[in-house]
Structures are given as structure tokens and as C-alpha cells.
Coordinates of N, CA and C in Angstrom, one line a residue:
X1 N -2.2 47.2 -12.4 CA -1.7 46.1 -13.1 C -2.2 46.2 -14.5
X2 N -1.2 46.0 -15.6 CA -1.6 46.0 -17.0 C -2.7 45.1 -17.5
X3 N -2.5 44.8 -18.5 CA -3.4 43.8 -19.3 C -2.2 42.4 -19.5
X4 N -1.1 42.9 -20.0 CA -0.4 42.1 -20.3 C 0.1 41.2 -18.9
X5 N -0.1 41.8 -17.3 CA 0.3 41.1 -16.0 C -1.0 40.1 -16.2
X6 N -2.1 40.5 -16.3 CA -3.3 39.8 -16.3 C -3.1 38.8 -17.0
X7 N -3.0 38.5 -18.7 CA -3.1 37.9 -19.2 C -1.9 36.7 -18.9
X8 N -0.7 37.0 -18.0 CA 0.0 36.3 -17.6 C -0.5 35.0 -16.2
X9 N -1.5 35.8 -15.2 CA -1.5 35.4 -14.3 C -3.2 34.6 -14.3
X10 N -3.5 35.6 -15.7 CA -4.8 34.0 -16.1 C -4.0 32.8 -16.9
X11 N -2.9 33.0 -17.8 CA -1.8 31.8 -18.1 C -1.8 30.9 -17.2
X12 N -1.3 31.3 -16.3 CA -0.8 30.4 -14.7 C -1.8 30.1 -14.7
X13 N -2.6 30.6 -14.4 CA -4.0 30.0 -13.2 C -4.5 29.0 -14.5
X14 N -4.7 29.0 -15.6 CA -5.4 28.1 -16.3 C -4.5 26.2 -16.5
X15 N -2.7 27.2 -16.3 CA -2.0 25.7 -16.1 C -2.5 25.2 -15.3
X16 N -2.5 25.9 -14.2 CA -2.8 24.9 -12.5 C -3.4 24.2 -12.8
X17 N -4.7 24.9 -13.3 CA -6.3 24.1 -13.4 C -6.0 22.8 -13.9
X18 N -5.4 22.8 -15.2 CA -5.1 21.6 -16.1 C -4.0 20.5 -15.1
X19 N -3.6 21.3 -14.4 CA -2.2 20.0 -14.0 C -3.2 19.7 -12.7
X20 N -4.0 20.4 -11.8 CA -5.1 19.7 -11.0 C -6.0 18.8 -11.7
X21 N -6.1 19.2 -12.6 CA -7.4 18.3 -13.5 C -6.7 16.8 -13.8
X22 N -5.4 17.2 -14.6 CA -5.1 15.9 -14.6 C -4.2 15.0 -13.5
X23 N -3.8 15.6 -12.1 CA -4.0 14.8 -11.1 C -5.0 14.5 -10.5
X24 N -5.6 15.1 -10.0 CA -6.9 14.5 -9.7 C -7.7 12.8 -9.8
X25 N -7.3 12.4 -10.5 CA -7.9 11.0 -10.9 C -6.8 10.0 -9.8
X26 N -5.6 10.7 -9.9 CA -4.3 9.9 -9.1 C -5.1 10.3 -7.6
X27 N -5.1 11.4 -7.3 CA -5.5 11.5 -5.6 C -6.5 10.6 -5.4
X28 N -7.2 10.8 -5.9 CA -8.8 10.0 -6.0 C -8.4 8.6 -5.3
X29 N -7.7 7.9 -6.4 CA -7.3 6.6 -6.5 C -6.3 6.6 -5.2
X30 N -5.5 7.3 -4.6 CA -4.5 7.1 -3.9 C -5.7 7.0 -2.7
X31 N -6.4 7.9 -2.4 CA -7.6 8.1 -1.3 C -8.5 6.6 -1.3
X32 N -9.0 6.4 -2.5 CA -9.0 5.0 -2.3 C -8.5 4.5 -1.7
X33 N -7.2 3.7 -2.1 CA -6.4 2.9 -1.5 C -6.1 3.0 -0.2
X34 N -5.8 4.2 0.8 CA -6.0 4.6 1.5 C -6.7 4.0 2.5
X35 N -8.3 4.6 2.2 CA -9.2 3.8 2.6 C -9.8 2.2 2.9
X36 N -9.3 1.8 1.8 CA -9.1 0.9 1.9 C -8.1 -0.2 2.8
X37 N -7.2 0.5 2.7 CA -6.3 0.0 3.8 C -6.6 0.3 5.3
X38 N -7.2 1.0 5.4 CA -7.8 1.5 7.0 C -8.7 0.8 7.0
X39 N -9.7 0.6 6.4 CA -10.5 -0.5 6.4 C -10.1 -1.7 6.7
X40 N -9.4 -2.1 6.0 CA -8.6 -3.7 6.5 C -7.8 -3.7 7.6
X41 N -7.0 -2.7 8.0 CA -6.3 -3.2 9.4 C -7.4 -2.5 10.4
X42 N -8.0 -1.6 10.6 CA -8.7 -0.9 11.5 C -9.6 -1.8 13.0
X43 N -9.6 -3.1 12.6 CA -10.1 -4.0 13.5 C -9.0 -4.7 14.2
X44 N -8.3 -4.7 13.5 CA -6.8 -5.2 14.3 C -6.0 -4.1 15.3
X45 N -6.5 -2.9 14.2 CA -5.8 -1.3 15.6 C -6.0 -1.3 16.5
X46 N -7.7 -1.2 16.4 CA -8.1 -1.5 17.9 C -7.6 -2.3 18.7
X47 N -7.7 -3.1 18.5 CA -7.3 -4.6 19.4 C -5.8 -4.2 20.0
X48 N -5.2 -3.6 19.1 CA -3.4 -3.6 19.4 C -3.2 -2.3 20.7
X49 N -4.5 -1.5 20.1 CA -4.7 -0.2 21.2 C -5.2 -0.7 22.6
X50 N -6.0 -1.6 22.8 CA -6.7 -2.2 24.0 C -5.2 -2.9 24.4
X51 N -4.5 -3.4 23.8 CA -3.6 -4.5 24.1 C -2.4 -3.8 24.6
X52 N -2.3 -2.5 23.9 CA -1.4 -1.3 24.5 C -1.8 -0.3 25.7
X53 N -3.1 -0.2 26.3 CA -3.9 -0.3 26.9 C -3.4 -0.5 28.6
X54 N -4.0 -1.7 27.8 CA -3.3 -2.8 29.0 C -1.9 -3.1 29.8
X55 N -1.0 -3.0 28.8 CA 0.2 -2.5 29.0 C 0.9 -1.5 30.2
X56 N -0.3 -0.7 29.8 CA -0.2 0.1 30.6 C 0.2 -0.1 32.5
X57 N -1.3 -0.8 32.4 CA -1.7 -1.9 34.1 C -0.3 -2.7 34.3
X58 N 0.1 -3.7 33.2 CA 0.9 -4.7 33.4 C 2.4 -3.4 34.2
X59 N 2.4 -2.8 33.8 CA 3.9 -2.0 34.4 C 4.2 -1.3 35.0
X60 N 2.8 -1.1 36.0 CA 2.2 -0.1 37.0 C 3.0 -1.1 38.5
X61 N 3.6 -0.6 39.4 CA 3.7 -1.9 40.8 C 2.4 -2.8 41.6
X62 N 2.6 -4.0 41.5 CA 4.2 -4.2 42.2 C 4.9 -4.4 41.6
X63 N 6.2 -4.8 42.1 CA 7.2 -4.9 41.0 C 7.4 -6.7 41.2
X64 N 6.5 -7.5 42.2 CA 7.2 -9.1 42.7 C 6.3 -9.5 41.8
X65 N 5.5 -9.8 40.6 CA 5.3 -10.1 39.9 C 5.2 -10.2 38.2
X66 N 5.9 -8.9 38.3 CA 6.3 -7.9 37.1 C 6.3 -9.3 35.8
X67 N 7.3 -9.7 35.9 CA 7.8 -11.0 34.9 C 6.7 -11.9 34.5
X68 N 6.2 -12.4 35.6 CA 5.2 -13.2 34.8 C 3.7 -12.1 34.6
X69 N 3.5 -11.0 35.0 CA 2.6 -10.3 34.3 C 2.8 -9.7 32.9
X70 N 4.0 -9.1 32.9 CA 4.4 -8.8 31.0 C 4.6 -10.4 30.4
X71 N 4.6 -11.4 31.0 CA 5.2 -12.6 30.2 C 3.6 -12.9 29.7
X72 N 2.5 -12.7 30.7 CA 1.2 -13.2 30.1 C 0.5 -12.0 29.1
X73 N 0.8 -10.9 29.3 CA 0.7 -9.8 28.9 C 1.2 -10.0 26.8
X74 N 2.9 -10.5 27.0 CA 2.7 -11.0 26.0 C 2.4 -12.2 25.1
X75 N 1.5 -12.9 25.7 CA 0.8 -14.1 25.6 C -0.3 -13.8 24.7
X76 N -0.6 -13.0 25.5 CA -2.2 -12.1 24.9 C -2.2 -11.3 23.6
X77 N -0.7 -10.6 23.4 CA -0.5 -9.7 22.5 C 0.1 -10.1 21.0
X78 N 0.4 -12.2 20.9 CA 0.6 -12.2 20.2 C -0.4 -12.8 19.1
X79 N -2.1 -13.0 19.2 CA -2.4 -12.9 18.2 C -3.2 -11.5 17.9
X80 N -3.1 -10.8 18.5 CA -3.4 -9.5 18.2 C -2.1 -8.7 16.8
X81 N -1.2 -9.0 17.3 CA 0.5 -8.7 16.1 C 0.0 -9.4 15.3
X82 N -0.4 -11.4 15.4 CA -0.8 -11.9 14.1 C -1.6 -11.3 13.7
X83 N -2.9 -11.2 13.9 CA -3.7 -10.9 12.9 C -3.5 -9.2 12.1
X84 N -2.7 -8.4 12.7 CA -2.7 -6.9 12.0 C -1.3 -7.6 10.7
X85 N -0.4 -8.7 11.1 CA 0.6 -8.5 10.0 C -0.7 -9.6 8.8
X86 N -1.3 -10.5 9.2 CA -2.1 -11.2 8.3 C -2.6 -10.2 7.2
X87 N -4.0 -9.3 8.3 CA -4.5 -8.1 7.4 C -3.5 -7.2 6.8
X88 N -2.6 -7.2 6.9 CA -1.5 -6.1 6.0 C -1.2 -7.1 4.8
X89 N -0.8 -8.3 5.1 CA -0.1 -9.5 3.9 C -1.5 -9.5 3.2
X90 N -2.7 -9.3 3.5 CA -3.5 -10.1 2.5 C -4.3 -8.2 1.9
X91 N -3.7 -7.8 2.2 CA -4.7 -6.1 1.6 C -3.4 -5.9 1.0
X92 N -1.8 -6.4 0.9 CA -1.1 -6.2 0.1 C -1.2 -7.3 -1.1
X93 N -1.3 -8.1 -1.2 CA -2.1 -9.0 -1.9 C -3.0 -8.4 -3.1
X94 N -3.9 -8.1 -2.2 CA -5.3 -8.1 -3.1 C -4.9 -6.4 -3.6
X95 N -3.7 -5.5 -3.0 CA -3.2 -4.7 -3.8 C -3.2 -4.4 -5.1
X96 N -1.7 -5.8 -4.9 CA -1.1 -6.0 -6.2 C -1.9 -7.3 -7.3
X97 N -2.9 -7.7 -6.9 CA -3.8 -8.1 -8.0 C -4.5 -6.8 -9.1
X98 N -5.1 -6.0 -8.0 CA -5.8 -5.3 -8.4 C -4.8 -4.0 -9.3
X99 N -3.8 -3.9 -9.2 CA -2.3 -3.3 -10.1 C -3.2 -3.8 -11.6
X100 N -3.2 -2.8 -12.5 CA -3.2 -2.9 -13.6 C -1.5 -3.6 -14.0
X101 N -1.9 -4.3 -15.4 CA -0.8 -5.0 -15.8 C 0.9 -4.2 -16.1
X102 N 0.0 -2.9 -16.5 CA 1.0 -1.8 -17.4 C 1.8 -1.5 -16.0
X103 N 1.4 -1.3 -14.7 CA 2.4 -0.8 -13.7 C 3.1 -2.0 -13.2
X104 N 2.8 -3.0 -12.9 CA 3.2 -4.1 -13.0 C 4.4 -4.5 -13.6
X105 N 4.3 -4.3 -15.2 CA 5.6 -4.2 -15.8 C 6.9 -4.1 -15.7
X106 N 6.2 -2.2 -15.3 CA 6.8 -1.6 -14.9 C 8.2 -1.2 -13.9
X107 N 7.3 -2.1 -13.0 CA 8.5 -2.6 -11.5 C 9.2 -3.7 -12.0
X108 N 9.0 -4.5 -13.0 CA 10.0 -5.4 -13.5 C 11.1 -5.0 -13.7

């Protein structure tokens, strides 16, 4: 390989660096948010997972009670649905508070 392939393929590699360098701050922030968000619904998953779980039992036989066992089944499962759409409405919320103004705008 020449000098002149080299000096091409240190070119490249020095863009990358720069176009990693300046995303980077965006991943960061996206990984945040991320987190964040698993953090807020993550107590509600569970619950939905135990509730799904259960599910399971409720539709196993017999079959002479079937009805009122998924009917209580979904008795049980609906504040578990509430509270995961609550924690979604209020971590979308405190989202878009936390939105700098300039993106904000933006979506206008």
C-alpha cells in the first residue's frame, strides 16, 4: 500500500473520529432518557408480567368456569394497565418539561 492509500485511509479514520465525537453527547443523552424511562415504567412491568403470569392459570381447564375466571382475572389486571399508562403519561410529561426550549420550537 502507498503513502498516498495511507494518507487517505488516516483521512477517513480521522472523519469518523470527529463525526463519533460529535455524536456522542446525542447517544449519551438518548441512553439517558432511555433509562430513565425503564426506570419509571419498570415497577409497573413487573406487575403486568405477574398479571400475564397468571393468565396463564386462568386458561388452563376447566373449561365450566372459564368466564367468570378471565372476568376476575380481568378485574385484577386493570389497575396494573392503569398504573403502567399513568407512569408512561407522567415520564412523558416530565419529558417534555425537561425539552430545552430551542427543540420545543422546533416541533411547532
Amino acid at each position: 500500500m502507498g503513502e498516498k492509500d495511507k494518507d487517505i485511509f488516516s483521512e477517513i479514520g480521522e472523519r469518523l473520529k470527529e463525526i463519533g465525537e460529535a455524536l456522542k453527547p446525542h447517544f449519551d443523552k438518548a441512553e439517558r432518557t432511555l433509562k430513565d424511562f425503564d426506570s419509571a415504567v419498570e415497577p409497573a412491568l413487573a406487575d403486568l408480567s405477574d398479571k400475564l403470569r397468571e393468565l396463564g392459570g386462568v386458561l388452563k381447564p376447566p373449561s365450566e368456569d372459564f368466564s367468570e375466571r378471565i372476568k376476575q382475572w380481568g378485574e385484577s389486571a386493570k389497575p396494573v394497565v392503569t398504573d403502567l399508562g399513568q407512569r408512561i403519561r407522567k415520564w412523558n410529561e416530565y419529558a417534555e418539561e425537561s425539552e430545552p426550549e430551542s427543540r420545543k420550537k422546533k416541533g411547532d
